[in-house]
CSV table of C-alpha atoms and ligand atoms in Angstrom, one decimal:
chain,number,residue,atom,x,y,z
A,242,UNK,CA,0.0,0.0,0.0
A,243,UNK,CA,1.4,3.4,-1.0
A,244,UNK,CA,2.2,6.1,1.4
A,245,UNK,CA,-0.5,8.4,0.0
A,246,UNK,CA,-3.4,6.0,0.0
A,247,UNK,CA,-6.7,7.9,0.7
A,248,UNK,CA,-5.1,11.3,-0.1
A,249,UNK,CA,-6.2,13.6,-2.9
A,250,UNK,CA,-3.5,15.5,-4.8
A,251,UNK,CA,-3.9,18.3,-7.3
A,252,UNK,CA,-1.1,18.9,-9.8
A,253,UNK,CA,-1.0,21.9,-12.1
A,254,UNK,CA,0.9,21.8,-15.4
A,255,UNK,CA,0.4,18.0,-15.2
A,256,UNK,CA,-0.1,17.5,-18.9
A,257,UNK,CA,3.6,17.6,-19.6
A,258,UNK,CA,7.2,17.4,-18.2
A,259,UNK,CA,7.7,17.7,-14.4
A,260,UNK,CA,4.0,17.9,-13.6
A,261,UNK,CA,3.2,14.7,-15.5
A,262,UNK,CA,6.1,12.8,-13.8
A,263,UNK,CA,4.9,14.0,-10.4
A,264,UNK,CA,1.3,13.2,-11.1
A,265,UNK,CA,2.5,9.6,-12.0
A,266,UNK,CA,4.6,9.5,-8.8
A,267,UNK,CA,1.8,10.6,-6.5
A,268,UNK,CA,-0.6,8.2,-8.2
A,269,UNK,CA,1.9,5.3,-7.8
A,270,UNK,CA,2.0,6.2,-4.1
A,271,UNK,CA,-1.8,5.7,-3.9
A,272,UNK,CA,-3.1,9.3,-4.2
A,273,UNK,CA,-6.1,10.2,-6.3
A,274,UNK,CA,-4.7,12.8,-8.6
A,275,UNK,CA,-6.5,15.7,-10.2
A,276,UNK,CA,-4.6,16.9,-13.3
A,277,UNK,CA,-4.9,20.6,-13.9
A,278,UNK,CA,-3.7,22.2,-17.1
A,279,UNK,CA,-4.8,24.6,-19.8
A,280,UNK,CA,-3.9,22.0,-22.5
A,281,UNK,CA,-7.2,20.0,-23.0
A,282,UNK,CA,-5.7,17.1,-25.0
A,283,UNK,CA,-2.6,16.7,-23.0
A,284,UNK,CA,-4.5,17.0,-19.7
A,285,UNK,CA,-7.1,14.4,-20.7
A,286,UNK,CA,-4.3,12.0,-21.7
A,287,UNK,CA,-2.3,12.6,-18.5
A,288,UNK,CA,-5.4,12.0,-16.4
A,289,UNK,CA,-6.0,8.7,-18.2
A,290,UNK,CA,-2.4,7.8,-17.7
A,291,UNK,CA,-2.5,8.3,-13.9
A,292,UNK,CA,-6.0,7.0,-13.4
A,293,UNK,CA,-7.1,10.4,-12.2
A,294,UNK,CA,-9.4,13.2,-13.3
A,295,UNK,CA,-8.8,16.2,-15.5
A,296,UNK,CA,-9.8,19.8,-14.9
A,297,UNK,CA,-9.0,22.2,-17.7
A,298,UNK,CA,-8.0,25.6,-16.2
A,299,UNK,CA,-5.8,28.6,-16.6
A,300,UNK,CA,-3.8,28.8,-13.3
A,301,UNK,CA,-3.7,32.6,-13.8
A,302,UNK,CA,-7.5,32.8,-13.4
A,303,UNK,CA,-9.0,33.1,-9.9
A,304,UNK,CA,-12.4,32.1,-11.4
A,305,UNK,CA,-10.9,28.9,-12.7
A,306,UNK,CA,-9.3,28.2,-9.3
A,307,UNK,CA,-12.6,28.6,-7.5
A,308,UNK,CA,-14.2,26.2,-9.9
A,309,UNK,CA,-11.4,23.6,-9.7
A,310,UNK,CA,-11.3,23.5,-5.9
A,311,UNK,CA,-15.1,23.4,-5.6
A,312,UNK,CA,-15.1,20.5,-8.1
A,313,UNK,CA,-12.4,18.6,-6.2
A,314,UNK,CA,-14.1,18.9,-2.8
A,315,UNK,CA,-17.4,17.9,-4.4
A,316,UNK,CA,-16.0,15.0,-6.5
A,317,UNK,CA,-13.0,13.6,-4.6
A,318,UNK,CA,-14.4,14.8,-1.2
A,319,UNK,CA,-11.2,16.4,0.1
A,320,UNK,CA,-7.9,17.9,-0.8
A,321,UNK,CA,-4.7,17.1,0.9
A,322,UNK,CA,-1.8,17.9,-1.4
A,323,UNK,CA,-1.3,20.6,-4.0
A,324,UNK,CA,1.6,20.9,-6.4
A,325,UNK,CA,1.6,24.4,-8.0
A,326,UNK,CA,3.9,23.7,-10.9
A,327,UNK,CA,2.5,25.1,-14.2
A,328,UNK,CA,4.9,27.6,-15.7
A,329,UNK,CA,6.3,29.1,-18.9
A,330,UNK,CA,9.4,31.1,-20.0
A,331,UNK,CA,9.7,34.1,-22.2
A,332,UNK,CA,12.9,32.8,-24.0
A,333,UNK,CA,14.0,36.5,-24.3
A,334,UNK,CA,17.1,37.8,-22.7
A,335,UNK,CA,16.6,41.4,-23.9
A,336,UNK,CA,14.0,42.9,-21.6
A,337,UNK,CA,13.4,45.7,-24.0
A,338,UNK,CA,12.0,43.1,-26.5
A,339,UNK,CA,9.6,41.5,-24.1
A,340,UNK,CA,6.1,42.3,-25.3
A,341,UNK,CA,3.1,43.1,-23.0
A,342,UNK,CA,1.6,39.8,-24.1
A,343,UNK,CA,4.7,37.7,-23.2
A,344,UNK,CA,4.9,39.5,-19.8
A,345,UNK,CA,1.3,39.0,-18.9
A,346,UNK,CA,1.5,35.3,-20.0
A,347,UNK,CA,4.5,34.5,-17.8
A,348,UNK,CA,3.3,36.5,-14.8
A,349,UNK,CA,-0.1,34.9,-15.2
A,350,UNK,CA,1.2,31.3,-15.1
A,351,UNK,CA,4.3,31.6,-12.9
A,352,UNK,CA,3.2,34.2,-10.3
A,353,UNK,CA,-0.6,34.5,-10.4
A,354,UNK,CA,-0.8,30.7,-10.8
A,355,UNK,CA,1.0,30.3,-7.5
A,356,UNK,CA,-0.8,33.0,-5.6
A,357,UNK,CA,-4.3,32.2,-6.8
A,358,UNK,CA,-3.5,28.5,-6.4
A,359,UNK,CA,-2.3,28.8,-2.8
A,360,UNK,CA,-5.2,31.1,-1.8
A,361,UNK,CA,-7.7,28.6,-3.3
A,362,UNK,CA,-6.3,25.3,-2.0
A,363,UNK,CA,-5.4,26.4,1.6
A,364,UNK,CA,-9.0,26.4,3.0
A,365,UNK,CA,-9.7,23.0,1.4
A,366,UNK,CA,-6.5,21.4,2.7
A,367,UNK,CA,-7.0,22.9,6.2
A,368,UNK,CA,-10.6,21.4,6.1
A,369,UNK,CA,-9.0,18.0,5.4
A,370,UNK,CA,-7.0,18.4,8.6
A,371,UNK,CA,-3.8,19.7,7.0
A,372,UNK,CA,-1.4,18.6,4.2
A,373,UNK,CA,1.2,20.0,1.9
A,374,UNK,CA,1.7,22.6,-0.8
A,375,UNK,CA,4.8,22.6,-3.1
A,376,UNK,CA,5.4,25.1,-5.8
A,377,UNK,CA,7.9,24.8,-8.6
A,378,UNK,CA,10.3,27.7,-8.6
A,379,UNK,CA,13.7,27.1,-10.3
A,380,UNK,CA,17.4,27.8,-9.5
A,381,UNK,CA,16.4,31.0,-11.5
A,382,UNK,CA,14.6,31.9,-8.3
A,383,UNK,CA,17.9,31.9,-6.5
A,384,UNK,CA,20.5,33.1,-9.0
A,385,UNK,CA,20.8,35.9,-11.5
A,386,UNK,CA,19.6,33.9,-14.6
A,387,UNK,CA,20.5,36.5,-17.3
A,388,UNK,CA,19.1,34.5,-20.3
A,389,UNK,CA,15.6,35.2,-19.2
A,390,UNK,CA,15.3,38.1,-16.6
A,391,UNK,CA,11.5,38.1,-16.5
A,392,UNK,CA,11.5,34.3,-15.8
A,393,UNK,CA,14.0,35.1,-13.1
A,394,UNK,CA,11.6,37.8,-11.7
A,395,UNK,CA,8.7,35.3,-11.5
A,396,UNK,CA,10.8,32.5,-9.9
A,397,UNK,CA,12.2,34.8,-7.2
A,398,UNK,CA,8.6,35.9,-6.5
A,399,UNK,CA,7.7,32.2,-6.0
A,400,UNK,CA,10.5,31.6,-3.6
A,401,UNK,CA,9.8,34.7,-1.5
A,402,UNK,CA,6.0,34.0,-1.4
A,403,UNK,CA,6.4,30.4,-0.4
A,404,UNK,CA,8.9,31.2,2.4
A,405,UNK,CA,6.8,34.0,3.7
A,406,UNK,CA,3.6,32.0,3.7
A,407,UNK,CA,5.0,29.0,5.5
A,408,UNK,CA,4.8,30.2,9.2
A,409,UNK,CA,1.1,31.0,8.9
A,410,UNK,CA,0.3,27.8,7.0
A,411,UNK,CA,2.1,25.8,9.8
A,412,UNK,CA,-0.6,26.9,12.2
A,413,UNK,CA,-3.1,25.1,9.9
A,414,UNK,CA,-1.0,22.0,9.7
A,415,UNK,CA,0.1,22.7,6.1
A,416,UNK,CA,3.7,22.5,5.0
A,417,UNK,CA,4.7,24.8,2.2
A,418,UNK,CA,7.9,24.4,0.2
A,419,UNK,CA,9.4,25.3,-3.2
A,420,UNK,CA,11.4,23.0,-5.4
A,421,UNK,CA,14.2,24.8,-7.4
A,422,UNK,CA,15.3,22.5,-10.3
A,423,UNK,CA,18.3,23.1,-12.4
A,424,UNK,CA,17.8,22.2,-16.1
A,425,UNK,CA,15.3,19.4,-16.6
A,426,UNK,CA,14.7,17.3,-19.7
A,427,UNK,CA,11.2,18.6,-20.6
A,428,UNK,CA,9.6,20.3,-23.6
A,429,UNK,CA,10.1,23.7,-21.8
A,430,UNK,CA,13.8,23.4,-22.7
A,431,UNK,CA,13.8,23.7,-26.5
A,432,UNK,CA,15.6,21.0,-28.7
A,433,UNK,CA,18.2,23.6,-29.7
A,434,UNK,CA,19.1,24.3,-26.0
A,435,UNK,CA,19.1,20.6,-25.3
A,436,UNK,CA,21.5,19.9,-28.1
A,437,UNK,CA,23.8,22.7,-27.0
A,438,UNK,CA,23.8,21.4,-23.4
A,439,UNK,CA,24.5,17.8,-24.6
A,440,UNK,CA,27.4,19.0,-26.7
A,441,UNK,CA,28.8,20.8,-23.6
A,442,UNK,CA,28.4,17.6,-21.6
A,443,UNK,CA,26.0,19.3,-19.2
A,444,UNK,CA,23.7,16.8,-17.4
A,445,UNK,CA,20.0,17.3,-17.8
A,446,UNK,CA,17.8,16.3,-14.8
A,447,UNK,CA,15.1,13.6,-15.3
A,448,UNK,CA,11.6,14.9,-14.6
A,449,UNK,CA,11.2,11.8,-12.3
A,450,UNK,CA,14.0,13.2,-10.1
A,451,UNK,CA,12.0,16.3,-9.5
A,452,UNK,CA,8.9,14.2,-8.8
A,453,UNK,CA,11.0,12.4,-6.1
A,454,UNK,CA,11.9,15.8,-4.6
A,455,UNK,CA,8.2,16.9,-4.6
A,456,UNK,CA,7.2,13.6,-2.9
A,457,UNK,CA,9.8,14.1,-0.3
A,458,UNK,CA,8.8,17.7,0.4
A,459,UNK,CA,5.1,16.7,0.6
A,460,UNK,CA,5.7,13.8,3.0
A,461,UNK,CA,8.4,15.5,5.1
A,462,UNK,CA,8.0,17.8,8.0
A,463,UNK,CA,10.2,20.7,6.8
A,464,UNK,CA,8.4,23.9,5.7
A,465,UNK,CA,9.5,27.2,4.2
A,466,UNK,CA,12.3,25.6,2.3
A,467,UNK,CA,13.6,26.0,-1.2
A,468,UNK,CA,14.8,22.6,-2.2
A,469,UNK,CA,17.4,22.7,-5.0
A,470,UNK,CA,17.4,19.7,-7.3
A,471,UNK,CA,20.4,19.1,-9.5
A,472,UNK,CA,21.5,16.0,-11.6
A,473,UNK,CA,23.2,13.4,-9.5
A,474,UNK,CA,22.5,14.8,-6.0
A,475,UNK,CA,19.9,14.6,-3.3
A,476,UNK,CA,17.5,17.5,-3.0
A,477,UNK,CA,19.2,20.1,-0.9
A,478,UNK,CA,17.5,22.9,1.2
A,479,UNK,CA,19.1,26.1,0.0
A,480,UNK,CA,20.8,28.1,2.8
A,481,UNK,CA,20.0,31.8,2.5
A,482,UNK,CA,22.6,34.2,3.7
A,483,UNK,CA,22.0,36.6,6.6
A,484,UNK,CA,20.8,40.1,5.6
A,485,UNK,CA,22.6,43.1,7.0
A,486,UNK,CA,20.6,44.5,10.0
A,487,UNK,CA,20.7,47.9,11.5
A,488,UNK,CA,23.8,49.4,13.2
A,489,UNK,CA,22.0,52.2,15.0
A,490,UNK,CA,23.2,52.4,18.6
A,491,UNK,CA,21.5,49.9,20.9
A,492,UNK,CA,19.7,48.2,17.9
A,493,UNK,CA,22.6,46.4,16.3
A,494,UNK,CA,21.3,43.5,14.2
A,495,UNK,CA,17.8,43.9,15.6
A,496,UNK,CA,14.9,42.4,13.7
A,497,UNK,CA,11.7,44.5,13.3
A,498,UNK,CA,9.3,43.9,16.3
A,499,UNK,CA,7.1,40.8,16.3
A,500,UNK,CA,4.2,41.2,13.9
A,501,UNK,CA,6.3,43.3,11.5
A,502,UNK,CA,8.4,40.5,10.1
A,503,UNK,CA,8.8,36.8,9.9
A,504,UNK,CA,11.8,34.8,11.2
A,505,UNK,CA,14.3,37.2,9.5
A,506,UNK,CA,17.9,36.4,9.5
A,507,UNK,CA,19.6,39.7,10.3
A,508,UNK,CA,23.2,40.3,11.2
B,728,NAD,N1,12.4,22.3,-17.5
B,728,NAD,C1,13.3,23.0,-16.8
B,728,NAD,O1,14.5,23.0,-17.0
B,728,NAD,C2,12.8,23.7,-15.6
B,728,NAD,C3,13.7,24.1,-14.6
B,728,NAD,C4,13.3,24.8,-13.5
B,728,NAD,C5,12.0,25.0,-13.3
B,728,NAD,N2,11.1,24.6,-14.2
B,728,NAD,C6,9.7,24.9,-13.9
B,728,NAD,O2,9.0,23.6,-13.9
B,728,NAD,C7,7.6,23.9,-14.1
B,728,NAD,C8,7.1,22.8,-15.1
B,728,NAD,O3,7.9,23.0,-16.3
B,728,NAD,P1,8.2,21.8,-17.3
B,728,NAD,O4,9.7,21.9,-17.6
B,728,NAD,O5,7.6,20.5,-16.9
B,728,NAD,O6,7.5,22.4,-18.6
B,728,NAD,P2,6.4,21.8,-19.7
B,728,NAD,O7,6.3,22.8,-20.7
B,728,NAD,O8,6.8,20.4,-20.0
B,728,NAD,O9,5.1,21.7,-18.8
B,728,NAD,C9,4.4,22.9,-18.4
B,728,NAD,C10,2.9,22.6,-18.3
B,728,NAD,O10,2.3,23.8,-17.7
B,728,NAD,C11,1.1,24.0,-18.5
B,728,NAD,N3,0.8,25.4,-18.4
B,728,NAD,C12,1.5,26.5,-18.7
B,728,NAD,N4,0.8,27.7,-18.5
B,728,NAD,C13,-0.4,27.3,-17.9
B,728,NAD,C14,-1.4,28.1,-17.4
B,728,NAD,N5,-1.5,29.4,-17.4
B,728,NAD,N6,-2.5,27.4,-16.9
B,728,NAD,C15,-2.5,26.0,-16.8
B,728,NAD,N7,-1.5,25.3,-17.3
B,728,NAD,C16,-0.4,25.9,-17.8
B,728,NAD,C17,1.5,23.6,-19.9
B,728,NAD,O11,0.3,23.4,-20.7
B,728,NAD,C18,2.3,22.4,-19.7
B,728,NAD,O12,1.5,21.2,-19.7
B,728,NAD,C19,7.5,25.3,-14.6
B,728,NAD,O13,7.1,26.1,-13.5
B,728,NAD,C20,8.9,25.7,-15.0
B,728,NAD,O14,9.2,27.0,-14.9
B,728,NAD,C21,11.4,23.9,-15.3
């Protein structure tokens, strides 16, 4: 019997790549999986593949989120686990060339999709007695990824949002973590880039390895972490540096008073 028997899991972006591999992994562990994607054909195929149910939705739409979560609680009866994973890139390194349409599309999927998603799933997961939320960021959420500055903007947003949300969600029995993959072998990385990386001998990560990291994050007790996943190594919780604190006399390194900040790491 799998570790997730009796649990209901929702996975966004599950028609392809990392989301599909994770939907398979969660289903293998016994969870009932709800596949959420804007791609109707891919989503239906993925749901059949994992023996789950498909909800077509744009994760950037709050109306779609309300419909999806209402449908899950009505149909599956509960929600325990959510993987907020759908995402896109702009593929544009020159910010002056990014169109309004490209900008709205990426912020819609990568940022709105995580905020609206978290907001929608938390009451349902809390009603089930607690559970776990994982969002896909990227190492581009931790480094200065110059090939796509707007992608970098969105992934830094995900990391900050997940870390800042964790303390309050802990009070509801919900863990909340980000996974930060390096370069994964999925359709998001174009064939040209894959060939370039292969020629350079750079190892791509298997989507199944990200699925393992998501499963570990969902079943572990850690929260507020950004787990880096790279080829050939175990998921590693990223250690954030300490931020310079005040040096005013009598307040050296002091954090803002309780209620004004989370567990800040100030020197
Ligand atoms: N592939 C990588 O190298 C890599 C590295 C780090 C992070 N990531 C992140 O992993 C996540 C999954 O990417 P992937 O590599 O599996 O890509 P993918 O293109 O294989 O899959 C992304 C899926 O998300 C869906 N999607 C996109 N926008 C959507 C929206 N607005 N509403 C609903 N569904 C939407 C797509 O239809 C697709 O099925 C993304 O957030 C991506 O930024 C990928």
